[in-house]
Amino acid sequence: MKKILPILLYAAAFTSANAAEVKVAAVTFVSQSNQQESNIAAIVRDANVAAKHGAKLIVFPEEASNALAEPDSIPGKLTAALTTVAQQYHVYIVSGLQEKDQKTGLMYNSAI
């Protein structure tokens, strides 16, 4: 135990000394069934607002873009829309979606 303790303390000191604050936006969002285009537009709008307020990590709930009605693919409509915002503001965005694998037709509750 004596050999492990100094290593753990050093790791903790190193981590806290080099840590940076990151502003995170957890977005409350209720998607509308059969309204994928308007859901994506609202997600993009909210991501822009969060980024303009300094968020570097923006997180949306599962199935934010399609509410079980319209599956998307990866890459797809949502990834294209969020890529634009992420590149513009240099932020990271996480969002859930119902994904349909184009090769197998299987559905997945995914996150990008």
Short mmCIF file of C-alpha atoms in Angstrom, two decimals:
data_model
loop_
_atom_site.label_atom_id
_atom_site.label_comp_id
_atom_site.label_asym_id
_atom_site.label_seq_id
_atom_site.Cartn_x
_atom_site.Cartn_y
_atom_site.Cartn_z
CA MET A 1 0.00 0.00 0.00
CA LYS A 2 2.87 2.40 0.68
CA LYS A 3 4.04 2.21 -2.95
CA ILE A 4 0.58 2.74 -4.44
CA LEU A 5 -0.47 5.73 -2.35
CA PRO A 6 2.19 8.19 -3.62
CA ILE A 7 1.36 7.25 -7.22
CA LEU A 8 -2.35 7.87 -6.65
CA LEU A 9 -1.69 11.20 -4.96
CA TYR A 10 0.61 12.25 -7.78
CA ALA A 11 -2.03 11.31 -10.37
CA ALA A 12 -4.70 13.25 -8.49
CA ALA A 13 -2.46 16.30 -8.17
CA PHE A 14 -1.46 16.14 -11.83
CA THR A 15 -5.07 15.79 -12.94
CA SER A 16 -6.42 18.66 -10.85
CA ALA A 17 -3.52 20.96 -11.73
CA ASN A 18 -4.15 20.54 -15.46
CA ALA A 19 -7.95 20.39 -15.37
CA ALA A 20 -9.92 22.93 -17.34
CA GLU A 21 -13.47 24.05 -16.79
CA VAL A 22 -15.90 22.89 -19.44
CA LYS A 23 -19.35 24.39 -19.76
CA VAL A 24 -21.94 21.67 -20.46
CA ALA A 25 -25.47 22.23 -21.73
CA ALA A 26 -27.99 19.50 -20.98
CA VAL A 27 -30.88 20.37 -23.28
CA THR A 28 -34.43 19.45 -22.34
CA PHE A 29 -36.10 18.48 -25.57
CA VAL A 30 -39.32 16.67 -26.41
CA SER A 31 -39.41 15.49 -29.99
CA GLN A 32 -42.62 15.35 -31.96
CA SER A 33 -43.61 12.10 -33.71
CA ASN A 34 -43.51 12.21 -37.51
CA GLN A 35 -41.86 15.64 -37.43
CA GLN A 36 -38.22 14.76 -38.03
CA GLU A 37 -37.40 17.87 -40.07
CA SER A 38 -38.86 20.27 -37.49
CA ASN A 39 -37.24 18.27 -34.66
CA ILE A 40 -33.84 18.60 -36.32
CA ALA A 41 -34.40 22.32 -36.91
CA ALA A 42 -35.24 22.77 -33.21
CA ILE A 43 -32.17 20.74 -32.17
CA VAL A 44 -29.95 22.90 -34.37
CA ARG A 45 -31.55 26.06 -32.97
CA ASP A 46 -31.01 24.91 -29.38
CA ALA A 47 -27.43 23.78 -30.11
CA ASN A 48 -26.67 27.22 -31.57
CA VAL A 49 -28.09 28.94 -28.48
CA ALA A 50 -26.07 26.71 -26.13
CA ALA A 51 -22.87 27.25 -28.13
CA LYS A 52 -23.40 31.02 -28.18
CA HIS A 53 -23.68 30.90 -24.37
CA GLY A 54 -20.30 29.20 -24.10
CA ALA A 55 -21.19 25.52 -23.85
CA LYS A 56 -18.46 23.25 -25.20
CA LEU A 57 -20.41 20.02 -24.68
CA ILE A 58 -24.08 20.05 -25.67
CA VAL A 59 -26.17 17.00 -24.81
CA PHE A 60 -29.65 16.16 -26.12
CA PRO A 61 -31.86 13.28 -24.92
CA GLU A 62 -32.30 9.93 -26.62
CA GLU A 63 -34.30 9.85 -29.83
CA ALA A 64 -34.38 13.64 -29.91
CA SER A 65 -34.72 13.86 -33.66
CA ASN A 66 -37.39 11.29 -34.38
CA ALA A 67 -39.43 10.07 -31.41
CA LEU A 68 -39.52 6.46 -32.66
CA ALA A 69 -41.30 7.43 -35.87
CA GLU A 70 -38.69 8.12 -38.53
CA PRO A 71 -35.38 6.27 -38.29
CA ASP A 72 -32.25 8.01 -39.51
CA SER A 73 -28.90 6.60 -40.57
CA ILE A 74 -25.37 7.41 -39.47
CA PRO A 75 -24.30 9.48 -41.29
CA GLY A 76 -27.69 11.00 -41.99
CA LYS A 77 -29.84 14.10 -41.63
CA LEU A 78 -29.11 14.68 -37.95
CA THR A 79 -25.36 14.10 -38.23
CA ALA A 80 -25.16 16.50 -41.18
CA ALA A 81 -27.05 19.22 -39.31
CA LEU A 82 -25.07 18.87 -36.08
CA THR A 83 -21.72 18.66 -37.86
CA THR A 84 -22.29 22.16 -39.21
CA VAL A 85 -22.97 23.57 -35.72
CA ALA A 86 -20.10 21.66 -34.13
CA GLN A 87 -17.62 22.91 -36.71
CA GLN A 88 -18.90 26.49 -36.60
CA TYR A 89 -18.56 26.82 -32.81
CA HIS A 90 -15.84 24.21 -32.13
CA VAL A 91 -18.12 22.28 -29.74
CA TYR A 92 -19.06 18.67 -29.10
CA ILE A 93 -22.70 17.63 -29.48
CA VAL A 94 -24.32 14.41 -28.31
CA SER A 95 -27.80 13.44 -29.44
CA GLY A 96 -29.85 10.30 -29.44
CA LEU A 97 -31.63 8.97 -32.48
CA GLN A 98 -33.39 5.91 -33.76
CA GLU A 99 -30.95 4.50 -36.30
CA LYS A 100 -31.82 2.16 -39.12
CA ASP A 101 -28.90 0.13 -40.41
CA GLN A 102 -29.06 0.48 -44.19
CA LYS A 103 -27.53 -2.96 -44.81
CA THR A 104 -29.53 -5.07 -42.37
CA GLY A 105 -32.66 -2.99 -41.76
CA LEU A 106 -32.15 -3.43 -38.00
CA MET A 107 -33.16 -0.56 -35.73
CA TYR A 108 -30.94 0.77 -32.95
CA ASN A 109 -31.40 3.29 -30.15
CA SER A 110 -28.15 5.12 -30.91
CA ALA A 111 -26.27 8.23 -29.92
CA ILE A 112 -23.99 10.40 -32.00
#
